[in-house]
Amino acid sequence: MTVPRGRSPVNAPPASLAPMSDAEPQARHLLTRVVAAGRPAREPDAPLNAPIVPVSALHAGGPFEYAREGAPTTAAFEEALGEVEGGIAIAFSSGMAAANAVFDIWPVGVKVVAPSAAYTGVAVRLRELDERGAIDLCIVDAHDTEGVLTALDGAHVLWLESPTNPMLDVAELDVVIPEARSKGVFTVVDNTFATPILQRPLEWGVDVVLHSVTKSISGHSDLLMGALVTRNAELAEKLRVRRVLLGAAPSAFDCYLALRGLRTLGLRVERAQSNAIAITQAISTHPAITKVRYPGFGTMAAIEVVGGADAAQRVCESVQVWTHATSLGGVESLLERRRRWPLESPRVPDSLIRLSFGIEHESDLRIDLQQALTRAHS
Ligand SMILES: *Cc1c(COP(=O)(O)O)cnc(C)c1O
C-alpha cells in the first residue's frame, strides 16, 4: 500500500480542533459549533432551524435586497460553514461556479501554479484560460514540495487541492503555504476531500478555501452547491460581487438541505473515514489490486487493478452494496473508473477506480468490494 508523502492533518490537528474546556462560544469544540451555527435567535416560538425562504426580492433597506446579493436561507448556511471552516463563507450554485468566481478576480497574465491532476473541471478551465492567454499556467505535482517551491518563483497564484482528486496526492500545506505567503503569492486550497473536520487551511494562512458543497459538506447526493471561505473581509466582498455578476447564487431549498447536511458532517466523516481505513487495509493484499492510494486520513481512496480499463470497468459493474456512479462525499459508498471521462487527466491511470466511502457497515462494504475484485480478476 502506497502512502503518499505528506503530513497527515489527523496526526497533527490544528490547535483549534483540540477539545477545550473554556465555555466561551468561540472556544467550543468544532463538533459543537457545527450543530449550533446558523440558527435563528433563541426567542420564544422562534423556530430552531433557519426556514426555507423562497425569494428573489426583499423589502428595500436591508442587507440582502435581491437574492443574487444574499438571502436569508443562504446567509444561514454561510454563517454555519464560515463557523466550521473559520472565515467568511460565500455560497455559490456549484463548486465550479465558486472556482470560476476566483478565476474572475485575477488580472490578465498572472502566473498560476496548479496541480497536474486536479479536479477535472478546474484543470480543464485553467488550461482554457492558459490557452487564451488569460493566465500563464505552471503545472506541478501537489505532493512534490520541492517542485511546488521552485514553481513559486515569479508566481502570482498557488492553486492546490489536498488530497487531490482522484490521485490522493497530499501537499505539504504547512510548508508550501507559508513560503507562498512570504513571496506574496495568492493561495487557494480546494478542501473538498479533507473537509474542515480534518483540515482547516485558513489556519495555515491560505487566502481562500474552496468547497464543492455538493460533496461531503451537504453529504446526501441531493444538490449542487459550492462555497468560498476567506478571513479577508475585503476579499470576501469581492468574491460575493462575483456571485452577483456571474449569476451563480444557490437556491433557498438547496441552502436549507446543505445546512441540514452540514449538521452531521462530523459524524459522517468519522464513520466514513473509519470505513476507509479498515477497507483500504483489508484489500491491499487482494491479488486483483496493483496499488491502493490512501493518504492515511479522510473518506476518499483510489485503487488500481490488474487487467487495465476493462477489468476496472468490470469491478464497477459487479458491486451490489457500493454504487457505480460519479461524485463523492455522500452517505452512500460510490465508485467509478475516472478515465471513463474523456476530459480526465492522462496522468490518471486507466485502471484507477476512485472510492468514496459512505457510512454503511464496514463488513458489508468490504465483502462486496472483495467479491467484485475477485469476479473481475477471474
Ligand atoms: C466535485 C468537485 C468540484 C466541483 O464541484 P461541483 O459542485 O461539481 O461543481 C471541485 N473540486 C473538487 C475536489 C471536487 O471533487
Short mmCIF file of C-alpha atoms and ligand atoms in Angstrom, two decimals:
data_model
loop_
_atom_site.label_atom_id
_atom_site.label_comp_id
_atom_site.label_asym_id
_atom_site.label_seq_id
_atom_site.Cartn_x
_atom_site.Cartn_y
_atom_site.Cartn_z
CA MET A 1 0.00 0.00 0.00
CA THR A 2 1.37 3.38 -1.00
CA VAL A 3 1.11 6.20 1.46
CA PRO A 4 1.97 9.45 -0.36
CA ARG A 5 4.49 11.75 1.25
CA GLY A 6 2.84 14.48 3.27
CA ARG A 7 1.78 15.37 6.73
CA SER A 8 -1.46 13.92 7.89
CA PRO A 9 -3.70 16.55 9.43
CA VAL A 10 -5.11 13.75 11.55
CA ASN A 11 -1.75 13.23 13.22
CA ALA A 12 -1.28 16.94 13.73
CA PRO A 13 -4.70 18.53 14.15
CA PRO A 14 -4.79 22.33 14.17
CA ALA A 15 -4.87 23.60 17.75
CA SER A 16 -8.41 24.91 17.37
CA LEU A 17 -9.72 21.35 16.80
CA ALA A 18 -8.46 20.20 20.18
CA PRO A 19 -11.12 19.85 22.90
CA MET A 20 -11.34 22.89 25.12
CA SER A 21 -12.98 23.36 28.48
CA ASP A 22 -13.50 27.10 28.13
CA ALA A 23 -17.23 27.86 27.87
CA GLU A 24 -16.76 30.85 25.50
CA PRO A 25 -18.68 30.10 22.26
CA GLN A 26 -15.58 30.72 20.10
CA ALA A 27 -13.62 28.22 22.21
CA ARG A 28 -16.19 25.43 21.92
CA HIS A 29 -15.24 22.32 20.01
CA LEU A 30 -15.84 22.27 16.26
CA LEU A 31 -18.32 19.39 16.67
CA THR A 32 -20.41 21.58 18.97
CA ARG A 33 -20.21 24.64 16.75
CA VAL A 34 -21.26 22.74 13.61
CA VAL A 35 -24.52 21.86 15.37
CA ALA A 36 -25.14 25.32 16.85
CA ALA A 37 -24.22 27.65 13.98
CA GLY A 38 -26.61 29.36 11.57
CA ARG A 39 -29.74 29.13 13.73
CA PRO A 40 -32.36 31.82 14.47
CA ALA A 41 -32.04 33.75 17.74
CA ARG A 42 -33.25 31.91 20.89
CA GLU A 43 -36.58 33.70 21.34
CA PRO A 44 -39.95 32.25 22.39
CA ASP A 45 -41.51 30.37 19.48
CA ALA A 46 -38.67 31.17 17.11
CA PRO A 47 -38.00 28.05 15.03
CA LEU A 48 -34.89 26.02 15.91
CA ASN A 49 -33.92 25.78 12.25
CA ALA A 50 -33.43 28.50 9.66
CA PRO A 51 -36.57 28.38 7.49
CA ILE A 52 -36.58 27.93 3.72
CA VAL A 53 -37.29 31.42 2.38
CA PRO A 54 -38.01 31.18 -1.35
CA VAL A 55 -37.39 34.71 -2.54
CA SER A 56 -35.91 36.84 -5.31
CA ALA A 57 -36.62 40.36 -3.98
CA LEU A 58 -36.75 41.61 -0.38
CA HIS A 59 -38.14 44.84 1.10
CA ALA A 60 -35.69 47.67 0.48
CA GLY A 61 -33.21 48.91 3.07
CA GLY A 62 -31.85 45.61 4.41
CA PRO A 63 -28.59 43.75 3.84
CA PHE A 64 -29.89 41.49 1.01
CA GLU A 65 -32.30 43.37 -1.34
CA TYR A 66 -32.05 40.77 -4.16
CA ALA A 67 -31.29 37.05 -3.93
CA ARG A 68 -28.11 37.11 -6.02
CA GLU A 69 -26.72 39.55 -3.43
CA GLY A 70 -27.82 37.41 -0.50
CA ALA A 71 -30.89 35.81 1.05
CA PRO A 72 -31.97 34.56 4.49
CA THR A 73 -31.53 30.79 3.93
CA THR A 74 -28.26 31.33 2.05
CA ALA A 75 -26.99 33.52 4.91
CA ALA A 76 -27.81 30.81 7.48
CA PHE A 77 -25.79 28.24 5.53
CA GLU A 78 -22.93 30.73 5.05
CA GLU A 79 -22.86 31.52 8.77
CA ALA A 80 -22.56 27.82 9.66
CA LEU A 81 -19.92 26.98 7.05
CA GLY A 82 -17.93 30.10 7.97
CA GLU A 83 -18.04 28.98 11.59
CA VAL A 84 -16.65 25.49 10.90
CA GLU A 85 -14.07 26.50 8.27
CA GLY A 86 -13.02 29.55 10.27
CA GLY A 87 -13.74 32.52 7.99
CA ILE A 88 -16.38 34.38 5.99
CA ALA A 89 -18.25 31.99 3.66
CA ILE A 90 -19.91 32.87 0.34
CA ALA A 91 -22.24 30.24 -1.14
CA PHE A 92 -22.42 29.53 -4.90
CA SER A 93 -24.61 27.44 -7.17
CA SER A 94 -21.87 24.77 -7.57
CA GLY A 95 -18.23 24.08 -6.80
CA MET A 96 -17.37 25.06 -10.39
CA ALA A 97 -19.26 28.35 -10.02
CA ALA A 98 -17.17 29.06 -6.90
CA ALA A 99 -13.95 28.20 -8.78
CA ASN A 100 -14.91 30.45 -11.72
CA ALA A 101 -15.59 33.32 -9.30
CA VAL A 102 -11.97 33.03 -8.10
CA PHE A 103 -10.59 32.87 -11.69
CA ASP A 104 -12.62 36.00 -12.41
CA ILE A 105 -10.77 38.23 -9.91
CA TRP A 106 -7.27 37.61 -11.36
CA PRO A 107 -5.68 40.27 -13.58
CA VAL A 108 -4.82 39.11 -17.12
CA GLY A 109 -1.50 37.29 -17.45
CA VAL A 110 -0.98 36.10 -13.86
CA LYS A 111 1.28 33.08 -13.35
CA VAL A 112 -0.81 30.32 -11.75
CA VAL A 113 0.80 27.25 -10.17
CA ALA A 114 -1.65 24.30 -10.08
CA PRO A 115 -1.52 20.51 -9.68
CA SER A 116 -1.15 18.18 -12.66
CA ALA A 117 -4.14 16.04 -11.68
CA ALA A 118 -6.67 18.30 -10.03
CA TYR A 119 -10.46 18.11 -10.16
CA THR A 120 -11.22 17.70 -13.89
CA GLY A 121 -13.44 20.75 -14.28
CA VAL A 122 -10.92 23.03 -12.56
CA ALA A 123 -7.99 21.57 -14.53
CA VAL A 124 -9.81 21.99 -17.85
CA ARG A 125 -10.83 25.59 -17.06
CA LEU A 126 -7.26 26.51 -16.05
CA ARG A 127 -5.96 25.03 -19.33
CA GLU A 128 -8.58 27.00 -21.30
CA LEU A 129 -7.58 30.24 -19.54
CA ASP A 130 -3.91 29.46 -20.29
CA GLU A 131 -4.61 28.75 -23.98
CA ARG A 132 -6.39 32.06 -24.45
CA GLY A 133 -3.59 33.95 -22.68
CA ALA A 134 -5.63 34.98 -19.64
CA ILE A 135 -3.19 33.19 -17.30
CA ASP A 136 0.26 31.62 -17.52
CA LEU A 137 -0.29 28.11 -16.14
CA CYS A 138 2.55 26.25 -14.43
CA ILE A 139 1.75 22.60 -13.66
CA VAL A 140 3.26 20.88 -10.61
CA ASP A 141 2.72 17.66 -8.66
CA ALA A 142 0.96 18.68 -5.43
CA HIS A 143 2.99 16.21 -3.32
CA ASP A 144 6.34 17.32 -4.85
CA THR A 145 7.15 20.02 -2.30
CA GLU A 146 10.48 20.98 -3.93
CA GLY A 147 8.74 21.30 -7.31
CA VAL A 148 5.98 23.49 -5.85
CA LEU A 149 8.51 25.72 -4.03
CA THR A 150 10.57 26.16 -7.23
CA ALA A 151 7.44 26.99 -9.26
CA LEU A 152 6.54 29.77 -6.80
CA ASP A 153 9.28 31.98 -8.29
CA GLY A 154 7.51 34.77 -10.17
CA ALA A 155 4.11 33.20 -9.43
CA HIS A 156 1.00 35.21 -8.52
CA VAL A 157 -1.33 32.36 -7.58
CA LEU A 158 -0.88 28.93 -5.97
CA TRP A 159 -3.93 26.70 -6.51
CA LEU A 160 -3.87 23.45 -4.55
CA GLU A 161 -6.09 20.54 -3.75
CA SER A 162 -5.06 18.30 -0.89
CA PRO A 163 -5.67 15.43 -1.10
CA THR A 164 -6.07 15.69 -4.89
CA ASN A 165 -8.98 14.27 -6.85
CA PRO A 166 -8.57 11.44 -7.87
CA MET A 167 -4.84 10.70 -7.27
CA LEU A 168 -4.98 11.32 -3.50
CA ASP A 169 -1.71 13.27 -3.61
CA VAL A 170 -1.16 15.20 -0.37
CA ALA A 171 0.51 18.62 -0.43
CA GLU A 172 2.68 19.74 2.47
CA LEU A 173 0.44 22.72 3.12
CA ASP A 174 2.28 23.68 6.30
CA VAL A 175 5.47 24.09 4.22
CA VAL A 176 4.28 25.48 0.88
CA ILE A 177 1.61 27.90 2.15
CA PRO A 178 3.91 29.95 4.44
CA GLU A 179 6.51 30.05 1.64
CA ALA A 180 3.90 31.21 -0.89
CA ARG A 181 2.68 33.88 1.51
CA SER A 182 6.20 35.15 2.14
CA LYS A 183 6.50 35.67 -1.64
CA GLY A 184 3.15 37.48 -1.83
CA VAL A 185 1.55 34.62 -3.81
CA PHE A 186 -2.27 34.43 -3.57
CA THR A 187 -3.19 30.96 -2.27
CA VAL A 188 -6.32 28.87 -2.86
CA VAL A 189 -6.92 25.40 -1.40
CA ASP A 190 -9.75 23.16 -2.57
CA ASN A 191 -10.65 21.49 0.74
CA THR A 192 -13.46 19.32 -0.69
CA PHE A 193 -11.75 15.97 0.04
CA ALA A 194 -10.47 16.68 3.56
CA THR A 195 -13.45 18.74 4.85
CA PRO A 196 -12.99 21.23 7.72
CA ILE A 197 -13.36 18.35 10.17
CA LEU A 198 -9.90 17.05 9.17
CA GLN A 199 -8.10 20.09 7.74
CA ARG A 200 -8.60 23.84 8.01
CA PRO A 201 -6.27 25.55 5.52
CA LEU A 202 -7.23 29.09 6.65
CA GLU A 203 -5.30 28.35 9.84
CA TRP A 204 -2.13 27.99 7.74
CA GLY A 205 -2.80 31.41 6.22
CA VAL A 206 -4.44 30.31 2.96
CA ASP A 207 -6.29 33.22 1.30
CA VAL A 208 -9.31 31.27 0.00
CA VAL A 209 -10.71 27.80 0.73
CA LEU A 210 -12.98 26.27 -1.90
CA HIS A 211 -15.64 23.63 -1.32
CA SER A 212 -17.78 21.64 -3.64
CA VAL A 213 -20.69 21.69 -1.14
CA THR A 214 -22.24 19.08 -3.46
CA LYS A 215 -19.92 16.54 -1.79
CA SER A 216 -19.25 15.91 1.94
CA ILE A 217 -20.48 19.26 3.29
CA SER A 218 -24.09 18.55 2.21
CA GLY A 219 -23.41 14.81 2.22
CA HIS A 220 -26.53 13.26 0.66
CA SER A 221 -26.00 13.50 -3.12
CA ASP A 222 -29.17 15.56 -3.49
CA LEU A 223 -27.95 19.02 -4.54
CA LEU A 224 -25.28 21.04 -6.37
CA MET A 225 -23.62 23.87 -4.43
CA GLY A 226 -20.22 25.42 -3.85
CA ALA A 227 -18.63 27.84 -1.41
CA LEU A 228 -15.58 30.04 -0.88
CA VAL A 229 -14.29 30.89 2.59
CA THR A 230 -11.77 33.61 3.46
CA ARG A 231 -10.66 35.59 6.52
CA ASN A 232 -10.20 38.79 4.49
CA ALA A 233 -13.43 40.86 4.58
CA GLU A 234 -12.47 42.90 1.51
CA LEU A 235 -11.72 39.75 -0.49
CA ALA A 236 -14.98 38.15 0.72
CA GLU A 237 -16.90 41.14 -0.62
CA LYS A 238 -15.04 40.96 -3.95
CA LEU A 239 -15.94 37.26 -4.28
CA ARG A 240 -19.57 37.89 -3.29
CA VAL A 241 -19.80 40.52 -6.03
CA ARG A 242 -18.55 37.85 -8.48
CA ARG A 243 -21.54 35.72 -7.43
CA VAL A 244 -23.82 38.66 -8.16
CA LEU A 245 -22.29 39.43 -11.55
CA LEU A 246 -21.80 35.82 -12.71
CA GLY A 247 -25.33 34.95 -11.58
CA ALA A 248 -24.13 32.00 -9.51
CA ALA A 249 -26.45 32.12 -6.48
CA PRO A 250 -27.76 28.88 -4.92
CA SER A 251 -31.46 28.25 -4.23
CA ALA A 252 -33.07 28.58 -0.79
CA PHE A 253 -34.07 24.92 -0.82
CA ASP A 254 -30.52 23.77 -1.61
CA CYS A 255 -29.11 26.03 1.12
CA TYR A 256 -31.57 24.51 3.59
CA LEU A 257 -30.57 20.96 2.62
CA ALA A 258 -26.86 21.82 2.69
CA LEU A 259 -27.18 23.31 6.18
CA ARG A 260 -29.14 20.27 7.36
CA GLY A 261 -26.41 18.02 5.95
CA LEU A 262 -23.63 20.10 7.49
CA ARG A 263 -25.00 19.36 10.99
CA THR A 264 -23.90 15.71 10.71
CA LEU A 265 -20.59 16.30 8.89
CA GLY A 266 -18.54 15.31 11.94
CA LEU A 267 -20.36 12.01 12.43
CA ARG A 268 -20.35 11.16 8.73
CA VAL A 269 -16.64 11.90 8.28
CA GLU A 270 -15.77 9.88 11.39
CA ARG A 271 -17.68 6.79 10.19
CA ALA A 272 -16.69 7.05 6.52
CA GLN A 273 -13.05 7.57 7.48
CA SER A 274 -13.04 4.50 9.74
CA ASN A 275 -14.53 2.50 6.84
CA ALA A 276 -11.83 3.87 4.52
CA ILE A 277 -9.00 3.00 6.92
CA ALA A 278 -10.26 -0.55 7.56
CA ILE A 279 -11.15 -1.41 3.97
CA THR A 280 -8.08 0.04 2.20
CA GLN A 281 -6.03 -2.02 4.66
CA ALA A 282 -8.07 -5.20 4.11
CA ILE A 283 -8.00 -5.10 0.30
CA SER A 284 -4.34 -4.06 -0.06
CA THR A 285 -3.24 -7.70 -0.43
CA HIS A 286 -6.03 -8.71 -2.86
CA PRO A 287 -4.45 -10.30 -5.98
CA ALA A 288 -6.57 -8.09 -8.29
CA ILE A 289 -5.06 -4.91 -6.88
CA THR A 290 -1.78 -3.35 -8.01
CA LYS A 291 -1.96 -0.19 -5.94
CA VAL A 292 -4.00 1.37 -3.14
CA ARG A 293 -3.89 5.14 -2.83
CA TYR A 294 -4.97 6.25 0.63
CA PRO A 295 -3.26 9.15 2.42
CA GLY A 296 -3.98 7.72 5.89
CA PHE A 297 -6.89 10.08 6.61
CA GLY A 298 -10.17 11.09 5.01
CA THR A 299 -13.07 9.38 3.31
CA MET A 300 -11.61 9.03 -0.21
CA ALA A 301 -9.25 6.46 -1.74
CA ALA A 302 -8.35 5.06 -5.14
CA ILE A 303 -7.28 1.60 -6.28
CA GLU A 304 -5.60 0.37 -9.44
CA VAL A 305 -6.40 -3.13 -10.65
CA VAL A 306 -4.78 -5.88 -12.76
CA GLY A 307 -6.19 -6.04 -16.29
CA GLY A 308 -6.48 -2.35 -17.17
CA ALA A 309 -9.61 -0.39 -18.03
CA ASP A 310 -11.77 -3.44 -18.86
CA ALA A 311 -11.11 -5.15 -15.54
CA ALA A 312 -11.69 -1.87 -13.66
CA GLN A 313 -14.97 -1.41 -15.50
CA ARG A 314 -15.99 -4.99 -14.52
CA VAL A 315 -15.28 -4.22 -10.84
CA CYS A 316 -17.54 -1.16 -11.05
CA GLU A 317 -20.31 -3.20 -12.66
CA SER A 318 -20.05 -6.11 -10.18
CA VAL A 319 -20.79 -4.27 -6.94
CA GLN A 320 -24.10 -4.62 -5.11
CA VAL A 321 -23.69 -2.65 -1.87
CA TRP A 322 -21.45 0.01 -3.42
CA THR A 323 -22.99 2.15 -6.17
CA HIS A 324 -21.37 2.68 -9.57
CA ALA A 325 -21.73 6.44 -10.00
CA THR A 326 -19.67 9.59 -10.16
CA SER A 327 -19.42 12.18 -7.38
CA LEU A 328 -18.43 11.60 -3.78
CA GLY A 329 -18.90 12.55 -0.15
CA GLY A 330 -22.44 11.18 0.28
CA VAL A 331 -23.75 8.77 2.90
CA GLU A 332 -23.70 6.02 0.26
CA SER A 333 -20.42 4.47 -0.94
CA LEU A 334 -19.68 5.26 -4.59
CA LEU A 335 -17.03 4.06 -7.00
CA GLU A 336 -16.09 4.80 -10.60
CA ARG A 337 -13.25 4.44 -13.09
CA ARG A 338 -12.18 8.03 -13.54
CA ARG A 339 -10.71 7.72 -17.03
CA ARG A 340 -14.17 6.90 -18.42
CA TRP A 341 -14.46 10.72 -18.52
CA PRO A 342 -12.82 11.97 -21.75
CA LEU A 343 -11.50 15.15 -20.08
CA GLU A 344 -9.84 13.35 -17.14
CA SER A 345 -6.05 13.92 -16.95
CA PRO A 346 -3.98 11.29 -18.83
CA ARG A 347 -1.80 11.22 -15.70
CA VAL A 348 -4.62 9.26 -14.03
CA PRO A 349 -4.02 5.53 -14.70
CA ASP A 350 -6.55 3.81 -16.98
CA SER A 351 -7.43 1.22 -14.33
CA LEU A 352 -7.80 3.69 -11.43
CA ILE A 353 -11.09 3.33 -9.55
CA ARG A 354 -11.95 6.16 -7.18
CA LEU A 355 -13.64 5.06 -3.95
CA SER A 356 -15.89 7.39 -1.95
CA PHE A 357 -16.56 5.75 1.41
CA GLY A 358 -20.03 6.19 2.88
CA ILE A 359 -21.44 5.40 6.31
CA GLU A 360 -22.71 1.84 5.71
CA HIS A 361 -21.42 -1.05 7.85
CA GLU A 362 -17.76 -1.77 7.18
CA SER A 363 -18.07 -5.53 6.66
CA ASP A 364 -20.84 -5.22 4.04
CA LEU A 365 -18.75 -2.73 2.07
CA ARG A 366 -15.58 -4.79 2.41
CA ILE A 367 -17.15 -8.11 1.41
CA ASP A 368 -18.91 -6.51 -1.57
CA LEU A 369 -15.73 -4.88 -2.86
CA GLN A 370 -13.74 -8.07 -2.35
CA GLN A 371 -16.27 -10.16 -4.32
CA ALA A 372 -16.33 -7.59 -7.16
CA LEU A 373 -12.50 -7.61 -7.32
CA THR A 374 -12.40 -11.40 -7.33
CA ARG A 375 -15.06 -11.65 -10.02
CA ALA A 376 -13.30 -9.12 -12.28
CA HIS A 377 -9.96 -10.87 -11.75
CA SER A 378 -11.09 -14.45 -12.58
C1 LIG B 1 -16.79 17.96 -7.47
C2 LIG B 1 -15.58 18.80 -7.21
C3 LIG B 1 -15.51 20.12 -7.65
C4 LIG B 1 -16.62 20.76 -8.47
O1 LIG B 1 -17.79 20.93 -7.74
P1 LIG B 1 -19.28 20.88 -8.37
O2 LIG B 1 -20.14 21.10 -7.18
O3 LIG B 1 -19.44 19.53 -9.02
O4 LIG B 1 -19.36 21.98 -9.38
C5 LIG B 1 -14.38 20.86 -7.35
N1 LIG B 1 -13.35 20.30 -6.65
C6 LIG B 1 -13.38 19.02 -6.22
C7 LIG B 1 -12.22 18.47 -5.46
C8 LIG B 1 -14.49 18.23 -6.49
O5 LIG B 1 -14.49 16.95 -6.07
#
